[in-house]
């Protein structure tokens, strides 16, 4: 039976924290994260009827969100970089921000699977489906991400 | 560091979810649930009817759309902009008007508009309470719950008269005798007293019992359509068995079809195969797949896949003419990817666009940095 709108919305609202963190992994500005999450929700609601079970909502909606963030990044990269720099000139001043900066300094190809797997608890298979790379590649990236993260933290003395 | 410790470290890298994100999610949710409210009322009414006639009803898919007309009704509210239901002027010649009217007691049923563009059938029909003398108020027409009001009004009519449309329950229309599934059933208040308008959207698929799968049909020429009535009360007035109408759709299924070109090999590897290309004056339909052989899957880096995969979600569309001009607005689409039994990566997509006034001899489907040519050939509309 297809997933009904209210069930989809309820699942999506429970994923608030996950959706924000996934968006924040790819986009720096909270405003952009809000735009991406909203867009992903709209796309998700429009297509919820094609989902057969509620258990797939988390993976599916996260995948839509990732696509949406990627779209936004591509558009931003075409349009402007000056504004982005002006928006984010301040150096990190607290431990949380320092950690976020450390995370952000990782290549996107490493940081996204790392957040999806270690933080959000998706399986390697789910991460593989979501970012469309083979499972072996996901595993390799997870290993590299963790290694690089450890080195950055050591360098930055965080 | 353990996995758990690493998770805690990552958790502490992210700030609390900002209010702006929470507010946006709440806004979208509320809007969606308001539309859903209307749908739920409709299903409850169906349940009541089911109890009356001891028939199990399965809900037809409904969406949350608005506007009048066989096009605007369907796509307007979903996208909120007319650019999403733009059609070429010649589409007017394809629309059939006032196809049939029939009366059962106090209920008048009429098929107002229908169009079949070779891939999708859309029908607008009206149901009217002939005893009603006053039109709906502007407050009712403009209400956020307008669909709920329309649904309640319609089912109250049905209960009074002891009848309903079979499609309400089984979500199907008979086309040339085949029970073809309805994709969407939408409704709204009409402008006439006691009138509720319905919009149905049918992608011409039926369940083939023998093959145990859904099969598409692309009829041509004169087609026979039938929306059956179901009666829940004994009647002595020899009522009609449904709304029966015919349409001459001529060669719509083939006239706008473009011959799929030979498979195209992407520079990065992977083969693009178009399985359906249809450029009707109403909608452009493109169905294709990309197969990446097992041995090449690891060569596809993430960016390459994302470039292609994300195009599918892009509302701006990824269709371009030979001069680099974007063609049409991407109105809907679906797709997916999987690893097949041979270990090959298969991506499958279906996308739809608004039509363009003119096409160059070759147009292109943009996939990341690559342009996949589609020779328009003789079928250039």
Coordinates of C-alpha atoms in Angstrom, one line a residue:
Chain A
X1 CA 0.0 0.0 0.0
X2 CA 1.5 3.4 -1.0
X3 CA 2.6 5.7 1.8
X4 CA -0.1 8.2 2.7
X5 CA 0.7 11.9 2.9
X6 CA 0.1 12.2 6.7
X7 CA 2.3 9.2 7.4
X8 CA 5.0 10.6 5.2
X9 CA 4.8 14.0 6.9
X10 CA 5.0 12.4 10.3
X11 CA 8.1 10.4 9.3
X12 CA 9.7 13.5 7.8
X13 CA 9.1 15.6 10.9
X14 CA 10.8 12.9 13.0
X15 CA 13.8 13.2 10.6
X16 CA 14.2 16.9 11.3
X17 CA 17.6 16.5 12.9
X18 CA 18.9 14.1 10.3
X19 CA 17.7 16.2 7.4
X20 CA 19.3 19.3 8.9
X21 CA 22.6 17.6 9.6
X22 CA 22.8 16.1 6.1
X23 CA 22.0 19.4 4.5
X24 CA 24.5 21.1 6.8
X25 CA 27.2 18.6 5.7
X26 CA 26.8 19.9 2.1
X27 CA 25.7 23.5 2.6
X28 CA 27.1 26.0 5.0
X29 CA 24.4 28.5 5.3
X30 CA 21.4 27.6 7.5
X31 CA 19.2 29.5 5.1
X32 CA 20.4 27.3 2.3
X33 CA 19.8 24.3 4.5
X34 CA 16.2 25.4 5.1
X35 CA 15.7 26.0 1.4
X36 CA 17.0 22.5 0.6
X37 CA 15.0 20.7 3.3
X38 CA 11.8 22.5 2.2
X39 CA 12.4 21.6 -1.4
X40 CA 13.1 18.0 -0.5
X41 CA 10.0 17.8 1.6
X42 CA 7.9 19.2 -1.3
X43 CA 9.4 16.7 -3.7
X44 CA 9.0 13.9 -1.2
X45 CA 5.3 14.7 -0.6
X46 CA 4.6 14.9 -4.3
X47 CA 6.1 11.5 -4.8
X48 CA 5.2 9.7 -1.6
X49 CA 2.5 7.7 -3.3
X50 CA 5.2 5.9 -5.2
X51 CA 6.8 4.6 -1.9
X52 CA 5.5 1.2 -0.9
X53 CA 6.4 1.2 2.8
X54 CA 7.1 3.8 5.4
X55 CA 10.4 2.2 6.3
X56 CA 11.8 3.5 3.1
X57 CA 10.9 7.2 3.8
X58 CA 14.2 8.0 5.7
X59 CA 16.5 6.7 3.0
X60 CA 14.4 8.1 0.2
X61 CA 13.9 11.5 1.6
X62 CA 17.6 11.8 2.5
X63 CA 18.5 10.9 -1.0
X64 CA 16.2 13.6 -2.4
X65 CA 17.7 16.0 0.0
X66 CA 21.2 15.2 -1.1
X67 CA 20.2 15.6 -4.7
X68 CA 18.6 19.0 -3.9
X69 CA 21.7 20.2 -2.0
X70 CA 23.9 19.1 -4.9
X71 CA 21.7 21.0 -7.3
X72 CA 22.0 24.1 -5.1
X73 CA 25.7 23.8 -4.9
X74 CA 26.0 23.6 -8.7
X75 CA 23.9 26.6 -9.1
X76 CA 25.8 28.6 -6.5
X77 CA 29.1 27.7 -8.1
X78 CA 27.8 29.0 -11.4
X79 CA 26.5 32.2 -9.9
X80 CA 28.7 33.7 -7.2
X81 CA 31.6 33.1 -5.0
X82 CA 32.2 36.6 -3.7
X83 CA 29.0 36.7 -1.8
X84 CA 29.7 33.3 -0.2
X85 CA 33.0 34.5 1.0
X86 CA 31.4 37.6 2.5
X87 CA 28.8 35.5 4.2
X88 CA 31.3 33.3 5.9
X89 CA 34.4 35.3 6.8
X90 CA 34.4 34.6 10.5
X91 CA 36.9 32.1 11.9
X92 CA 35.5 29.5 14.2
X93 CA 35.5 30.7 17.8
X94 CA 34.0 27.8 19.7
X95 CA 34.7 24.0 19.9
X96 CA 31.5 23.1 18.0
X97 CA 32.3 25.5 15.2
X98 CA 35.9 24.3 15.2
X99 CA 34.7 20.7 14.8
X100 CA 32.3 21.7 12.0
X101 CA 35.2 23.5 10.2
X102 CA 37.3 20.4 10.6
X103 CA 34.5 18.3 9.1
X104 CA 33.9 20.8 6.3
X105 CA 37.6 20.7 5.4
X106 CA 37.2 17.1 4.4
X107 CA 36.5 16.4 0.7
X108 CA 32.8 16.1 0.1
X109 CA 33.2 12.6 -1.2
X110 CA 34.5 11.6 2.2
X111 CA 32.4 13.8 4.5
X112 CA 29.0 12.9 3.2
X113 CA 29.3 9.1 3.6
X114 CA 30.9 9.6 6.9
X115 CA 28.0 11.6 8.3
X116 CA 25.4 9.3 6.7
X117 CA 27.1 6.2 8.1
X118 CA 28.6 7.1 11.5
X119 CA 26.2 9.9 12.5
X120 CA 22.9 9.0 11.0
X121 CA 23.2 5.3 11.2
X122 CA 22.6 4.3 7.6
X123 CA 24.1 1.0 6.5
X124 CA 26.8 0.8 3.9
X125 CA 24.3 -0.5 1.5
X126 CA 21.9 2.4 2.1
X127 CA 24.8 4.9 1.7
X128 CA 25.8 3.2 -1.4
X129 CA 22.2 3.5 -2.8
X130 CA 21.9 7.1 -1.7
X131 CA 25.1 8.4 -3.1
X132 CA 25.2 6.0 -6.1
X133 CA 28.6 4.5 -5.6
X134 CA 29.4 0.8 -5.1
X135 CA 29.5 -0.5 -1.5
X136 CA 33.2 -1.2 -1.7
X137 CA 33.8 2.5 -2.6
X138 CA 31.7 3.5 0.4
X139 CA 33.7 1.4 2.7
X140 CA 37.0 2.8 1.3
X141 CA 35.7 6.3 1.7
X142 CA 34.6 5.7 5.2
X143 CA 38.0 4.4 6.2
X144 CA 39.8 7.3 4.5
X145 CA 37.4 9.8 6.0
X146 CA 38.0 8.6 9.5
X147 CA 41.7 8.6 9.0
X148 CA 41.7 12.1 7.6
X149 CA 39.4 13.4 10.3
X150 CA 41.8 12.0 12.9
X151 CA 44.7 13.8 11.3
X152 CA 42.8 17.1 11.0
X153 CA 41.8 16.9 14.7
X154 CA 45.4 16.2 15.7
X155 CA 46.7 19.1 13.6
X156 CA 44.1 21.5 14.8
X157 CA 44.5 20.2 18.4
X158 CA 40.8 19.9 18.8
Chain B
X1 CA 38.3 5.8 18.9
X2 CA 35.2 3.5 18.9
X3 CA 32.4 4.0 16.4
X4 CA 30.3 5.3 19.2
X5 CA 32.9 7.8 20.2
X6 CA 33.3 8.9 16.6
X7 CA 29.5 9.3 16.4
X8 CA 29.6 11.5 19.5
X9 CA 32.4 13.6 18.0
X10 CA 30.4 14.1 14.8
X11 CA 27.3 15.0 16.8
X12 CA 29.1 17.7 18.6
X13 CA 30.2 19.2 15.2
X14 CA 26.6 20.3 14.3
X15 CA 24.7 23.1 15.9
X16 CA 21.1 22.7 17.1
X17 CA 18.6 22.6 14.3
X18 CA 17.9 26.3 13.6
X19 CA 14.4 27.6 13.9
X20 CA 14.3 28.5 10.2
X21 CA 14.6 24.9 9.2
X22 CA 12.0 23.7 11.7
X23 CA 9.6 26.5 10.6
X24 CA 10.0 25.6 6.9
X25 CA 9.3 21.9 7.6
X26 CA 6.2 22.8 9.7
X27 CA 4.9 25.0 7.0
X28 CA 5.3 22.4 4.3
X29 CA 3.8 19.7 6.6
X30 CA 0.7 21.9 7.4
X31 CA 0.1 22.7 3.8
X32 CA 0.4 19.0 2.8
X33 CA -1.9 17.9 5.7
X34 CA -4.6 20.4 4.7
X35 CA -4.7 18.9 1.3
X36 CA -4.7 15.5 2.8
X37 CA -7.6 16.4 5.0
X38 CA -9.7 16.7 1.9
X39 CA -8.5 13.4 0.7
X40 CA -9.2 11.6 4.0
X41 CA -12.8 12.9 4.0
X42 CA -13.3 11.4 0.6
X43 CA -12.0 8.0 1.7
X44 CA -14.2 8.0 4.8
X45 CA -17.2 8.7 2.6
X46 CA -16.1 5.8 0.4
X47 CA -15.9 3.6 3.5
X48 CA -19.5 4.5 4.3
X49 CA -20.6 3.6 0.8
X50 CA -18.7 0.4 1.1
X51 CA -20.6 -0.5 4.2
X52 CA -23.9 0.2 2.5
X53 CA -23.2 -2.1 -0.4
X54 CA -20.9 -4.5 1.3
X55 CA -18.3 -3.9 -1.3
X56 CA -14.6 -3.3 -0.6
X57 CA -13.5 -0.1 -2.0
X58 CA -9.9 0.7 -2.8
X59 CA -9.0 4.3 -3.1
X60 CA -8.0 5.8 -6.3
X61 CA -4.9 7.9 -6.0
X62 CA -5.8 11.5 -5.5
X63 CA -3.6 14.6 -5.6
X64 CA -3.9 18.1 -4.6
X65 CA -4.5 20.2 -7.6
X66 CA -6.6 23.1 -8.7
X67 CA -7.8 25.3 -11.6
X68 CA -10.3 24.5 -14.3
X69 CA -9.7 22.9 -17.7
X70 CA -8.3 19.6 -18.7
X71 CA -4.7 21.0 -18.3
X72 CA -4.8 23.7 -15.7
X73 CA -7.0 21.6 -13.4
X74 CA -4.3 19.0 -13.2
X75 CA -1.0 20.8 -12.9
X76 CA -1.8 24.3 -11.6
X77 CA -1.9 23.9 -7.9
X78 CA 0.9 21.4 -7.6
X79 CA 3.4 23.9 -9.2
X80 CA 1.5 27.1 -8.6
X81 CA 2.6 28.5 -12.0
X82 CA 1.1 28.4 -15.4
X83 CA 4.4 27.7 -17.0
X84 CA 4.0 24.1 -15.8
X85 CA 0.9 23.5 -17.9
X86 CA 1.9 25.4 -21.0
X87 CA 0.7 23.7 -24.2
X88 CA 1.0 24.5 -27.8
X89 CA -2.0 26.2 -29.5
X90 CA -2.7 23.1 -31.7
X91 CA -3.6 21.2 -28.5
X92 CA -7.0 22.8 -28.7
X93 CA -7.8 20.7 -31.7
X94 CA -7.1 17.6 -29.7
X95 CA -9.4 18.4 -26.8
X96 CA -12.9 16.9 -27.1
X97 CA -15.7 18.9 -25.5
X98 CA -19.1 18.0 -24.1
X99 CA -18.8 14.3 -24.7
X100 CA -21.9 13.0 -22.9
X101 CA -24.5 13.9 -20.4
X102 CA -26.8 11.6 -18.5
X103 CA -29.2 12.0 -15.6
X104 CA -30.0 9.8 -12.7
X105 CA -32.7 11.2 -10.4
X106 CA -31.5 14.5 -9.2
X107 CA -27.9 14.0 -10.3
X108 CA -26.7 15.2 -13.7
X109 CA -23.4 13.7 -14.9
X110 CA -21.5 15.1 -17.9
X111 CA -18.1 14.6 -19.5
X112 CA -17.0 18.1 -20.3
X113 CA -13.5 17.7 -21.7
X114 CA -11.1 14.9 -22.6
X115 CA -7.8 14.7 -24.3
X116 CA -5.5 11.8 -25.2
X117 CA -2.2 12.9 -26.6
X118 CA -0.9 9.4 -27.3
X119 CA 0.5 8.7 -23.8
X120 CA -1.9 10.2 -21.2
X121 CA -5.6 10.5 -21.1
X122 CA -7.2 13.3 -19.2
X123 CA -10.9 13.8 -18.6
X124 CA -12.9 16.5 -16.8
X125 CA -16.4 15.6 -15.8
X126 CA -19.0 17.4 -13.8
X127 CA -21.6 16.1 -11.3
X128 CA -24.5 18.4 -10.5
X129 CA -27.4 18.4 -8.1
X130 CA -30.2 19.6 -10.3
X131 CA -32.3 20.6 -7.3
X132 CA -29.7 23.1 -6.2
X133 CA -30.4 26.7 -7.2
X134 CA -27.7 28.7 -5.6
X135 CA -24.0 28.5 -6.6
X136 CA -21.3 27.9 -4.0
X137 CA -20.3 31.0 -2.1
X138 CA -17.0 32.7 -2.8
X139 CA -16.0 31.8 0.7
X140 CA -16.5 28.1 -0.1
X141 CA -14.8 28.4 -3.5
X142 CA -11.8 30.1 -2.0
X143 CA -11.6 28.0 1.1
X144 CA -8.4 26.2 1.9
X145 CA -10.6 23.2 2.4
X146 CA -12.4 23.6 -0.9
X147 CA -11.6 20.1 -1.9
X148 CA -13.0 18.7 1.3
X149 CA -16.2 20.7 0.8
X150 CA -16.5 19.4 -2.8
X151 CA -15.9 15.8 -1.6
X152 CA -18.5 16.1 1.2
X153 CA -21.0 17.6 -1.2
X154 CA -20.5 14.9 -3.8
X155 CA -20.8 12.0 -1.5
X156 CA -23.9 13.5 0.1
X157 CA -25.4 13.6 -3.4
X158 CA -24.4 10.0 -4.0
X159 CA -25.8 8.8 -0.7
X160 CA -29.1 10.6 -1.3
X161 CA -29.4 9.1 -4.8
X162 CA -28.1 5.7 -3.9
X163 CA -25.4 5.6 -6.5
X164 CA -21.8 6.4 -7.2
X165 CA -19.2 6.1 -9.9
X166 CA -17.4 2.8 -9.9
X167 CA -14.2 4.6 -10.6
X168 CA -14.5 6.1 -7.1
X169 CA -13.9 2.6 -5.8
X170 CA -11.8 0.7 -8.3
X171 CA -9.8 3.6 -9.7
X172 CA -10.2 2.5 -13.3
X173 CA -11.8 3.6 -16.5
X174 CA -12.8 1.1 -19.2
X175 CA -11.0 1.9 -22.5
X176 CA -11.9 -0.3 -25.4
X177 CA -13.2 -2.8 -22.8
X178 CA -9.9 -2.9 -20.8
X179 CA -10.0 -1.7 -17.2
X180 CA -7.2 0.9 -17.3
X181 CA -5.9 2.4 -14.0
X182 CA -6.4 6.0 -13.1
X183 CA -3.3 7.8 -11.9
X184 CA -5.1 10.6 -10.2
X185 CA -8.6 11.7 -9.4
X186 CA -9.0 15.3 -8.3
X187 CA -12.1 17.4 -7.6
X188 CA -13.2 20.9 -6.9
X189 CA -16.3 23.0 -6.7
X190 CA -17.8 24.1 -10.0
X191 CA -19.3 27.4 -10.8
X192 CA -22.8 26.1 -11.5
X193 CA -25.2 25.6 -8.6
X194 CA -24.6 22.2 -7.0
X195 CA -21.7 21.3 -9.3
X196 CA -18.6 19.4 -8.5
X197 CA -15.9 19.0 -11.1
X198 CA -13.6 16.0 -11.4
X199 CA -10.3 15.6 -13.2
X200 CA -8.9 12.2 -14.0
X201 CA -5.5 11.4 -15.3
X202 CA -4.8 8.0 -16.8
X203 CA -1.4 6.8 -17.9
X204 CA -2.9 4.0 -20.0
X205 CA -1.7 1.0 -18.0
X206 CA -3.8 -2.0 -17.1
X207 CA -3.0 -5.1 -15.1
X208 CA -2.5 -8.1 -17.4
X209 CA -3.8 -11.0 -15.3
X210 CA -2.1 -13.6 -17.6
X211 CA 1.3 -11.9 -17.6
X212 CA 0.9 -10.8 -14.0
X213 CA 2.2 -7.3 -14.8
X214 CA 1.2 -3.9 -15.8
X215 CA 1.0 -3.3 -19.5
X216 CA 0.7 -0.1 -21.5
X217 CA -1.7 0.5 -24.3
X218 CA -1.4 3.2 -26.9
X219 CA -4.7 3.1 -28.8
X220 CA -5.4 5.0 -32.0
X221 CA -8.4 5.8 -34.0
X222 CA -11.8 5.7 -32.4
X223 CA -11.7 4.7 -28.7
X224 CA -14.5 3.7 -26.5
X225 CA -14.5 5.0 -23.0
X226 CA -16.8 4.0 -20.1
X227 CA -17.2 5.1 -16.6
X228 CA -19.6 2.7 -14.8
X229 CA -22.2 3.6 -12.2
X230 CA -22.8 1.5 -9.2
X231 CA -26.2 1.6 -7.5
X232 CA -26.8 1.0 -3.8
X233 CA -30.6 1.2 -4.0
X234 CA -33.2 -0.6 -6.1
X235 CA -34.4 1.7 -8.8
X236 CA -37.5 1.4 -11.0
X237 CA -36.6 4.1 -13.5
X238 CA -34.2 2.0 -15.6
X239 CA -31.1 4.1 -14.9
X240 CA -28.1 4.2 -17.2
X241 CA -25.2 1.9 -16.4
X242 CA -22.6 4.6 -16.7
X243 CA -21.1 7.4 -18.8
X244 CA -20.2 6.0 -22.2
X245 CA -18.4 8.2 -24.7
X246 CA -16.2 7.8 -27.7
X247 CA -13.2 9.9 -29.0
X248 CA -11.5 9.8 -32.3
X249 CA -7.9 10.2 -31.2
X250 CA -6.6 9.6 -34.7
X251 CA -2.9 8.7 -34.8
X252 CA -1.9 10.6 -31.6
X253 CA 0.1 7.6 -30.3
X254 CA 2.4 7.5 -33.3
X255 CA 2.1 11.0 -34.8
X256 CA 4.2 12.6 -32.1
X257 CA 6.5 9.7 -31.4
X258 CA 10.2 10.2 -32.3
X259 CA 12.1 7.1 -33.4
X260 CA 14.5 6.3 -30.5
X261 CA 18.1 6.7 -31.8
X262 CA 20.8 4.0 -31.5
X263 CA 22.2 3.5 -28.0
X264 CA 24.7 6.3 -27.1
X265 CA 27.8 5.5 -25.2
X266 CA 28.9 8.2 -22.7
X267 CA 32.5 9.2 -22.7
X268 CA 32.7 8.1 -19.1
X269 CA 31.3 4.7 -20.0
X270 CA 27.7 3.6 -19.7
X271 CA 25.2 3.3 -22.5
X272 CA 22.1 5.5 -22.8
X273 CA 19.1 3.9 -24.4
X274 CA 15.9 5.8 -25.1
X275 CA 12.8 3.6 -24.9
X276 CA 10.2 6.2 -25.5
X277 CA 10.3 9.7 -27.1
X278 CA 7.0 11.4 -27.5
X279 CA 6.6 15.1 -28.4
X280 CA 2.9 15.9 -28.3
X281 CA 1.7 19.5 -28.3
X282 CA 0.6 18.9 -24.7
X283 CA 3.6 17.2 -23.2
X284 CA 7.0 15.9 -24.0
X285 CA 7.6 12.4 -22.6
X286 CA 11.1 10.9 -22.5
X287 CA 11.9 7.5 -21.1
X288 CA 15.5 6.2 -21.0
X289 CA 18.0 4.1 -19.2
X290 CA 21.7 4.2 -18.6
X291 CA 23.5 0.9 -18.2
X292 CA 27.0 0.9 -16.8
X293 CA 28.7 -2.5 -17.3
X294 CA 29.9 -4.1 -14.1
X295 CA 33.6 -3.7 -15.1
X296 CA 33.1 0.1 -15.5
X297 CA 31.0 0.7 -12.4
X298 CA 34.0 1.6 -10.3
X299 CA 35.2 4.1 -13.0
X300 CA 32.1 6.1 -12.4
X301 CA 33.0 8.5 -9.7
X302 CA 30.4 10.1 -7.5
X303 CA 30.4 13.4 -9.2
X304 CA 29.7 11.9 -12.6
X305 CA 26.7 10.0 -11.2
X306 CA 25.4 12.9 -9.3
X307 CA 25.6 15.1 -12.3
X308 CA 23.3 12.8 -14.1
X309 CA 21.2 11.7 -11.2
X310 CA 20.5 15.2 -10.0
X311 CA 19.4 16.4 -13.5
X312 CA 16.4 14.2 -13.0
X313 CA 15.3 16.3 -10.0
X314 CA 16.0 19.6 -11.6
X315 CA 12.8 21.5 -12.4
X316 CA 14.7 23.6 -14.9
X317 CA 14.9 20.6 -17.1
X318 CA 17.8 19.1 -18.9
X319 CA 16.6 19.3 -22.5
X320 CA 18.4 21.7 -24.8
X321 CA 18.3 22.5 -28.5
X322 CA 21.3 22.7 -30.9
X323 CA 21.8 26.3 -30.0
X324 CA 22.0 25.7 -26.3
X325 CA 18.4 27.0 -25.6
X326 CA 16.6 25.1 -22.8
X327 CA 13.5 23.3 -24.0
X328 CA 10.4 23.2 -21.8
X329 CA 10.0 23.0 -18.1
X330 CA 10.4 19.7 -16.4
X331 CA 7.0 19.0 -15.0
X332 CA 7.4 15.5 -13.5
X333 CA 9.5 12.5 -13.6
X334 CA 10.5 9.3 -11.8
X335 CA 13.4 6.9 -11.8
X336 CA 15.6 4.7 -9.9
X337 CA 18.8 2.7 -10.0
X338 CA 19.8 -0.8 -9.2
X339 CA 22.4 -3.4 -9.9
X340 CA 21.1 -6.1 -12.2
X341 CA 21.7 -9.8 -12.1
X342 CA 24.9 -9.4 -14.2
X343 CA 26.3 -6.8 -11.7
X344 CA 25.7 -3.9 -14.2
X345 CA 24.5 -0.6 -12.8
X346 CA 21.1 0.3 -14.3
X347 CA 19.6 3.8 -14.0
X348 CA 16.1 4.3 -15.4
X349 CA 14.3 7.5 -15.9
X350 CA 11.1 8.9 -17.1
X351 CA 10.8 12.7 -17.4
X352 CA 8.1 15.0 -18.8
X353 CA 8.4 18.5 -20.1
X354 CA 6.2 21.2 -21.4
X355 CA 6.3 21.4 -25.1
X356 CA 8.4 23.9 -27.1
X357 CA 7.3 25.9 -30.1
X358 CA 10.2 24.6 -32.3
X359 CA 12.9 22.1 -32.1
X360 CA 16.2 22.0 -33.9
X361 CA 16.9 18.9 -36.0
X362 CA 18.8 17.4 -33.1
X363 CA 18.1 18.2 -29.5
X364 CA 20.1 17.1 -26.5
X365 CA 19.5 15.5 -23.2
X366 CA 22.1 17.0 -20.8
X367 CA 23.8 14.5 -18.6
X368 CA 26.5 16.2 -16.5
X369 CA 29.1 17.4 -18.9
X370 CA 27.7 15.4 -21.8
X371 CA 25.0 16.1 -24.3
X372 CA 23.2 13.0 -25.5
X373 CA 21.7 13.7 -29.0
X374 CA 18.1 13.0 -29.9
X375 CA 17.6 13.4 -33.7
X376 CA 14.1 14.7 -34.2
X377 CA 13.9 13.4 -37.7
X378 CA 10.7 13.4 -39.6
X379 CA 8.6 13.7 -36.4
X380 CA 9.7 17.3 -35.8
X381 CA 6.3 18.7 -34.9

